[in-house]
């Protein structure tokens, strides 16, 4: 087993090769899948749910992935399947937030203000300010519109694949991307951002 894993564990391995080894019980290969996708999953969850519980949500995604691997029918579609799970976890979290009437937005704004106070370089301040504006612009969108914009524009996933992830017709994804871009653009213009 160790000899097989050593050959498989390169950055050149395809997702389907790593998944095949995971299905044989190789946890090291799963660690490589995790390392390959954790930043994208975290970024997507951050854009959809904010910073609150980000570590827990990321862990939940990969726990569901590990448990669900035996049910994955097309190993070549691992990334699409992973993003679908990520979206499901984000959706579940959004529903939980709605039920709890969470004070997450107040806490998030305070955390962002704390980060700005600690930052001492002007360029970092401007970057944080712009990221905050984009995040606030995303928060103005419905969860459905935010999902397509995050997956397509921020995660660079093609519209066709976004449609597969969300289980929507391609035309609906295209329409939602168009609407969401315009809504965020208008929000940023209202906030004084002129270079878009």
C-alpha atoms as a PDB file:
ATOM      1  CA  UNK A   1       0.000   0.000   0.000  1.00  0.00           C
ATOM      2  CA  UNK A   2       2.778   2.444   0.870  1.00  0.00           C
ATOM      3  CA  UNK A   3       4.476   1.916  -2.491  1.00  0.00           C
ATOM      4  CA  UNK A   4       1.255   2.617  -4.399  1.00  0.00           C
ATOM      5  CA  UNK A   5       0.569   5.769  -2.389  1.00  0.00           C
ATOM      6  CA  UNK A   6       4.075   7.116  -2.940  1.00  0.00           C
ATOM      7  CA  UNK A   7       3.598   6.866  -6.717  1.00  0.00           C
ATOM      8  CA  UNK A   8       0.137   8.385  -6.635  1.00  0.00           C
ATOM      9  CA  UNK A   9       0.940  11.341  -4.395  1.00  0.00           C
ATOM     10  CA  UNK A  10       2.146  13.878  -6.904  1.00  0.00           C
ATOM     11  CA  UNK A  11       0.624  17.157  -7.925  1.00  0.00           C
ATOM     12  CA  UNK A  12       0.268  15.736 -11.429  1.00  0.00           C
ATOM     13  CA  UNK A  13      -2.289  13.117 -10.323  1.00  0.00           C
ATOM     14  CA  UNK A  14      -5.796  13.635 -11.588  1.00  0.00           C
ATOM     15  CA  UNK A  15      -8.699  13.975  -9.203  1.00  0.00           C
ATOM     16  CA  UNK A  16     -10.099  10.665 -10.426  1.00  0.00           C
ATOM     17  CA  UNK A  17      -6.795   8.873  -9.635  1.00  0.00           C
ATOM     18  CA  UNK A  18      -6.795  10.309  -6.127  1.00  0.00           C
ATOM     19  CA  UNK A  19     -10.474   9.427  -5.650  1.00  0.00           C
ATOM     20  CA  UNK A  20      -9.799   5.846  -6.787  1.00  0.00           C
ATOM     21  CA  UNK A  21      -7.045   5.532  -4.162  1.00  0.00           C
ATOM     22  CA  UNK A  22      -9.305   7.085  -1.510  1.00  0.00           C
ATOM     23  CA  UNK A  23     -11.928   4.455  -2.262  1.00  0.00           C
ATOM     24  CA  UNK A  24      -9.284   1.852  -1.474  1.00  0.00           C
ATOM     25  CA  UNK A  25      -8.917   3.476   1.958  1.00  0.00           C
ATOM     26  CA  UNK A  26      -5.880   5.668   1.273  1.00  0.00           C
ATOM     27  CA  UNK A  27      -6.305   8.668   3.557  1.00  0.00           C
ATOM     28  CA  UNK A  28      -3.106  10.270   2.281  1.00  0.00           C
ATOM     29  CA  UNK A  29      -4.700  10.670  -1.148  1.00  0.00           C
ATOM     30  CA  UNK A  30      -7.711  12.288   0.491  1.00  0.00           C
ATOM     31  CA  UNK A  31      -5.328  14.696   2.222  1.00  0.00           C
ATOM     32  CA  UNK A  32      -4.017  15.647  -1.230  1.00  0.00           C
ATOM     33  CA  UNK A  33      -7.555  16.283  -2.488  1.00  0.00           C
ATOM     34  CA  UNK A  34      -8.143  18.390   0.600  1.00  0.00           C
ATOM     35  CA  UNK A  35      -4.960  20.411   0.017  1.00  0.00           C
ATOM     36  CA  UNK A  36      -5.849  20.845  -3.653  1.00  0.00           C
ATOM     37  CA  UNK A  37      -9.337  22.222  -2.992  1.00  0.00           C
ATOM     38  CA  UNK A  38      -9.430  23.640   0.538  1.00  0.00           C
ATOM     39  CA  UNK A  39      -8.691  27.235  -0.477  1.00  0.00           C
ATOM     40  CA  UNK A  40     -11.373  27.216  -3.170  1.00  0.00           C
ATOM     41  CA  UNK A  41     -13.908  25.671  -0.785  1.00  0.00           C
ATOM     42  CA  UNK A  42     -13.043  28.202   1.937  1.00  0.00           C
ATOM     43  CA  UNK A  43     -13.272  31.072  -0.536  1.00  0.00           C
ATOM     44  CA  UNK A  44     -16.664  29.917  -1.775  1.00  0.00           C
ATOM     45  CA  UNK A  45     -17.990  29.438   1.757  1.00  0.00           C
ATOM     46  CA  UNK A  46     -16.636  32.841   2.790  1.00  0.00           C
ATOM     47  CA  UNK A  47     -18.394  34.560  -0.097  1.00  0.00           C
ATOM     48  CA  UNK A  48     -21.652  32.700   0.551  1.00  0.00           C
ATOM     49  CA  UNK A  49     -21.719  32.699   4.370  1.00  0.00           C
ATOM     50  CA  UNK A  50     -19.127  35.178   5.636  1.00  0.00           C
ATOM     51  CA  UNK A  51     -16.284  34.517   8.074  1.00  0.00           C
ATOM     52  CA  UNK A  52     -18.397  33.137  10.904  1.00  0.00           C
ATOM     53  CA  UNK A  53     -17.862  29.380  11.341  1.00  0.00           C
ATOM     54  CA  UNK A  54     -15.678  29.226   8.224  1.00  0.00           C
ATOM     55  CA  UNK A  55     -13.403  26.511   9.636  1.00  0.00           C
ATOM     56  CA  UNK A  56     -16.367  24.431  10.795  1.00  0.00           C
ATOM     57  CA  UNK A  57     -18.138  24.751   7.452  1.00  0.00           C
ATOM     58  CA  UNK A  58     -15.001  23.775   5.540  1.00  0.00           C
ATOM     59  CA  UNK A  59     -14.588  20.754   7.784  1.00  0.00           C
ATOM     60  CA  UNK A  60     -18.241  19.834   7.209  1.00  0.00           C
ATOM     61  CA  UNK A  61     -17.745  19.958   3.439  1.00  0.00           C
ATOM     62  CA  UNK A  62     -14.776  17.613   3.494  1.00  0.00           C
ATOM     63  CA  UNK A  63     -16.459  15.308   6.004  1.00  0.00           C
ATOM     64  CA  UNK A  64     -19.403  14.985   3.620  1.00  0.00           C
ATOM     65  CA  UNK A  65     -16.992  14.429   0.740  1.00  0.00           C
ATOM     66  CA  UNK A  66     -15.166  11.622   2.588  1.00  0.00           C
ATOM     67  CA  UNK A  67     -18.433   9.931   3.552  1.00  0.00           C
ATOM     68  CA  UNK A  68     -19.928  10.413   0.098  1.00  0.00           C
ATOM     69  CA  UNK A  69     -16.980   9.245  -2.021  1.00  0.00           C
ATOM     70  CA  UNK A  70     -18.349   5.685  -2.399  1.00  0.00           C
ATOM     71  CA  UNK A  71     -21.516   7.186  -3.943  1.00  0.00           C
ATOM     72  CA  UNK A  72     -19.628   9.333  -6.469  1.00  0.00           C
ATOM     73  CA  UNK A  73     -20.621   7.867  -9.821  1.00  0.00           C
ATOM     74  CA  UNK A  74     -18.339   9.836 -12.138  1.00  0.00           C
ATOM     75  CA  UNK A  75     -14.899  10.334 -10.619  1.00  0.00           C
ATOM     76  CA  UNK A  76     -13.986  12.695 -13.474  1.00  0.00           C
ATOM     77  CA  UNK A  77     -16.599  15.142 -12.145  1.00  0.00           C
ATOM     78  CA  UNK A  78     -15.097  15.350  -8.656  1.00  0.00           C
ATOM     79  CA  UNK A  79     -14.716  19.149  -8.629  1.00  0.00           C
ATOM     80  CA  UNK A  80     -18.312  19.706  -9.762  1.00  0.00           C
ATOM     81  CA  UNK A  81     -19.514  17.275  -7.087  1.00  0.00           C
ATOM     82  CA  UNK A  82     -17.324  19.006  -4.468  1.00  0.00           C
ATOM     83  CA  UNK A  83     -18.762  22.418  -5.338  1.00  0.00           C
ATOM     84  CA  UNK A  84     -22.275  20.979  -5.106  1.00  0.00           C
ATOM     85  CA  UNK A  85     -21.526  19.742  -1.589  1.00  0.00           C
ATOM     86  CA  UNK A  86     -19.997  23.135  -0.738  1.00  0.00           C
ATOM     87  CA  UNK A  87     -23.128  24.883  -1.978  1.00  0.00           C
ATOM     88  CA  UNK A  88     -25.329  22.466   0.021  1.00  0.00           C
ATOM     89  CA  UNK A  89     -23.358  23.145   3.213  1.00  0.00           C
ATOM     90  CA  UNK A  90     -23.610  26.899   2.602  1.00  0.00           C
ATOM     91  CA  UNK A  91     -27.322  26.602   1.909  1.00  0.00           C
ATOM     92  CA  UNK A  92     -27.867  24.582   5.096  1.00  0.00           C
ATOM     93  CA  UNK A  93     -25.931  27.186   7.070  1.00  0.00           C
ATOM     94  CA  UNK A  94     -27.936  30.057   5.589  1.00  0.00           C
ATOM     95  CA  UNK A  95     -31.155  28.312   6.596  1.00  0.00           C
ATOM     96  CA  UNK A  96     -29.799  27.794  10.119  1.00  0.00           C
ATOM     97  CA  UNK A  97     -28.870  31.489  10.305  1.00  0.00           C
ATOM     98  CA  UNK A  98     -32.368  32.470   9.234  1.00  0.00           C
ATOM     99  CA  UNK A  99     -33.934  30.278  11.908  1.00  0.00           C
ATOM    100  CA  UNK A 100     -31.664  31.582  14.671  1.00  0.00           C
ATOM    101  CA  UNK A 101     -31.940  35.276  13.710  1.00  0.00           C
ATOM    102  CA  UNK A 102     -28.191  35.435  14.176  1.00  0.00           C
ATOM    103  CA  UNK A 103     -26.232  38.568  14.961  1.00  0.00           C
ATOM    104  CA  UNK A 104     -23.547  37.429  12.517  1.00  0.00           C
ATOM    105  CA  UNK A 105     -23.500  40.598  10.433  1.00  0.00           C
ATOM    106  CA  UNK A 106     -22.762  42.784  13.474  1.00  0.00           C
ATOM    107  CA  UNK A 107     -19.985  40.451  14.589  1.00  0.00           C
ATOM    108  CA  UNK A 108     -18.561  40.277  11.082  1.00  0.00           C
ATOM    109  CA  UNK A 109     -18.480  44.051  10.758  1.00  0.00           C
ATOM    110  CA  UNK A 110     -16.701  44.314  14.111  1.00  0.00           C
ATOM    111  CA  UNK A 111     -14.133  41.685  13.061  1.00  0.00           C
ATOM    112  CA  UNK A 112     -13.488  43.586   9.841  1.00  0.00           C
ATOM    113  CA  UNK A 113     -13.106  46.854  11.743  1.00  0.00           C
ATOM    114  CA  UNK A 114     -10.666  45.141  14.135  1.00  0.00           C
ATOM    115  CA  UNK A 115      -8.606  43.952  11.153  1.00  0.00           C
ATOM    116  CA  UNK A 116      -8.551  47.467   9.675  1.00  0.00           C
ATOM    117  CA  UNK A 117      -7.321  48.958  12.973  1.00  0.00           C
ATOM    118  CA  UNK A 118      -4.481  46.409  13.119  1.00  0.00           C
ATOM    119  CA  UNK A 119      -3.433  46.995   9.511  1.00  0.00           C
ATOM    120  CA  UNK A 120      -0.860  49.743   9.109  1.00  0.00           C
ATOM    121  CA  UNK A 121      -0.244  49.970   5.359  1.00  0.00           C
ATOM    122  CA  UNK A 122      -2.429  52.125   3.132  1.00  0.00           C
ATOM    123  CA  UNK A 123      -2.581  49.592   0.301  1.00  0.00           C
ATOM    124  CA  UNK A 124      -3.720  46.904   2.742  1.00  0.00           C
ATOM    125  CA  UNK A 125      -6.389  49.272   4.059  1.00  0.00           C
ATOM    126  CA  UNK A 126      -7.632  49.990   0.559  1.00  0.00           C
ATOM    127  CA  UNK A 127      -7.702  46.276  -0.281  1.00  0.00           C
ATOM    128  CA  UNK A 128      -9.615  45.481   2.933  1.00  0.00           C
ATOM    129  CA  UNK A 129     -12.025  48.341   2.231  1.00  0.00           C
ATOM    130  CA  UNK A 130     -12.654  47.102  -1.306  1.00  0.00           C
ATOM    131  CA  UNK A 131     -13.094  43.485  -0.111  1.00  0.00           C
ATOM    132  CA  UNK A 132     -15.528  44.727   2.523  1.00  0.00           C
ATOM    133  CA  UNK A 133     -17.479  46.649  -0.113  1.00  0.00           C
ATOM    134  CA  UNK A 134     -17.634  43.617  -2.408  1.00  0.00           C
ATOM    135  CA  UNK A 135     -18.750  41.415   0.498  1.00  0.00           C
ATOM    136  CA  UNK A 136     -21.443  43.940   1.436  1.00  0.00           C
ATOM    137  CA  UNK A 137     -22.495  44.095  -2.211  1.00  0.00           C
ATOM    138  CA  UNK A 138     -22.815  40.314  -2.282  1.00  0.00           C
ATOM    139  CA  UNK A 139     -24.890  40.434   0.901  1.00  0.00           C
ATOM    140  CA  UNK A 140     -27.416  42.633  -0.933  1.00  0.00           C
ATOM    141  CA  UNK A 141     -28.135  39.748  -3.321  1.00  0.00           C
ATOM    142  CA  UNK A 142     -30.470  36.853  -2.768  1.00  0.00           C
ATOM    143  CA  UNK A 143     -28.676  33.621  -1.896  1.00  0.00           C
ATOM    144  CA  UNK A 144     -29.510  32.260  -5.377  1.00  0.00           C
ATOM    145  CA  UNK A 145     -27.964  35.241  -7.166  1.00  0.00           C
ATOM    146  CA  UNK A 146     -24.977  35.343  -4.832  1.00  0.00           C
ATOM    147  CA  UNK A 147     -24.325  31.631  -5.424  1.00  0.00           C
ATOM    148  CA  UNK A 148     -24.056  31.933  -9.200  1.00  0.00           C
ATOM    149  CA  UNK A 149     -21.905  35.070  -8.984  1.00  0.00           C
ATOM    150  CA  UNK A 150     -19.504  33.555  -6.452  1.00  0.00           C
ATOM    151  CA  UNK A 151     -19.130  30.287  -8.360  1.00  0.00           C
ATOM    152  CA  UNK A 152     -18.854  31.859 -11.810  1.00  0.00           C
ATOM    153  CA  UNK A 153     -17.032  35.151 -11.291  1.00  0.00           C
ATOM    154  CA  UNK A 154     -15.031  34.593  -8.117  1.00  0.00           C
ATOM    155  CA  UNK A 155     -14.248  30.882  -8.447  1.00  0.00           C
ATOM    156  CA  UNK A 156     -13.938  30.977 -12.278  1.00  0.00           C
ATOM    157  CA  UNK A 157     -16.259  28.036 -12.846  1.00  0.00           C
ATOM    158  CA  UNK A 158     -17.841  27.970 -16.335  1.00  0.00           C
ATOM    159  CA  UNK A 159     -21.578  28.717 -16.465  1.00  0.00           C
ATOM    160  CA  UNK A 160     -22.347  25.227 -17.746  1.00  0.00           C
ATOM    161  CA  UNK A 161     -20.642  23.666 -14.721  1.00  0.00           C
ATOM    162  CA  UNK A 162     -22.345  26.145 -12.369  1.00  0.00           C
ATOM    163  CA  UNK A 163     -25.645  24.965 -13.832  1.00  0.00           C
ATOM    164  CA  UNK A 164     -24.688  21.364 -13.012  1.00  0.00           C
ATOM    165  CA  UNK A 165     -23.581  22.262  -9.479  1.00  0.00           C
ATOM    166  CA  UNK A 166     -26.788  24.131  -8.696  1.00  0.00           C
ATOM    167  CA  UNK A 167     -29.112  21.901 -10.712  1.00  0.00           C
ATOM    168  CA  UNK A 168     -30.352  24.795 -12.846  1.00  0.00           C
ATOM    169  CA  UNK A 169     -30.832  25.336 -16.576  1.00  0.00           C
ATOM    170  CA  UNK A 170     -27.874  27.112 -18.209  1.00  0.00           C
ATOM    171  CA  UNK A 171     -30.125  30.009 -19.258  1.00  0.00           C
ATOM    172  CA  UNK A 172     -31.154  30.605 -15.653  1.00  0.00           C
ATOM    173  CA  UNK A 173     -27.503  30.719 -14.564  1.00  0.00           C
ATOM    174  CA  UNK A 174     -26.672  33.176 -17.348  1.00  0.00           C
ATOM    175  CA  UNK A 175     -29.593  35.400 -16.364  1.00  0.00           C
ATOM    176  CA  UNK A 176     -28.706  35.307 -12.667  1.00  0.00           C
ATOM    177  CA  UNK A 177     -25.042  36.128 -13.362  1.00  0.00           C
ATOM    178  CA  UNK A 178     -26.117  39.130 -15.457  1.00  0.00           C
ATOM    179  CA  UNK A 179     -28.544  40.365 -12.788  1.00  0.00           C
ATOM    180  CA  UNK A 180     -26.082  39.797  -9.921  1.00  0.00           C
ATOM    181  CA  UNK A 181     -23.221  41.600 -11.694  1.00  0.00           C
ATOM    182  CA  UNK A 182     -25.439  44.615 -12.345  1.00  0.00           C
ATOM    183  CA  UNK A 183     -26.706  44.687  -8.771  1.00  0.00           C
ATOM    184  CA  UNK A 184     -23.177  44.533  -7.293  1.00  0.00           C
ATOM    185  CA  UNK A 185     -21.927  47.117  -9.816  1.00  0.00           C
ATOM    186  CA  UNK A 186     -24.747  49.502  -8.825  1.00  0.00           C
ATOM    187  CA  UNK A 187     -24.026  48.946  -5.134  1.00  0.00           C
ATOM    188  CA  UNK A 188     -20.307  49.677  -5.610  1.00  0.00           C
ATOM    189  CA  UNK A 189     -21.084  52.818  -7.638  1.00  0.00           C
ATOM    190  CA  UNK A 190     -23.358  54.048  -4.822  1.00  0.00           C
ATOM    191  CA  UNK A 191     -20.440  53.475  -2.432  1.00  0.00           C
ATOM    192  CA  UNK A 192     -18.173  55.640  -4.585  1.00  0.00           C
ATOM    193  CA  UNK A 193     -16.233  52.962  -6.447  1.00  0.00           C
ATOM    194  CA  UNK A 194     -15.962  54.311  -9.980  1.00  0.00           C
ATOM    195  CA  UNK A 195     -13.345  51.991 -11.509  1.00  0.00           C
ATOM    196  CA  UNK A 196     -15.187  48.736 -12.274  1.00  0.00           C
END
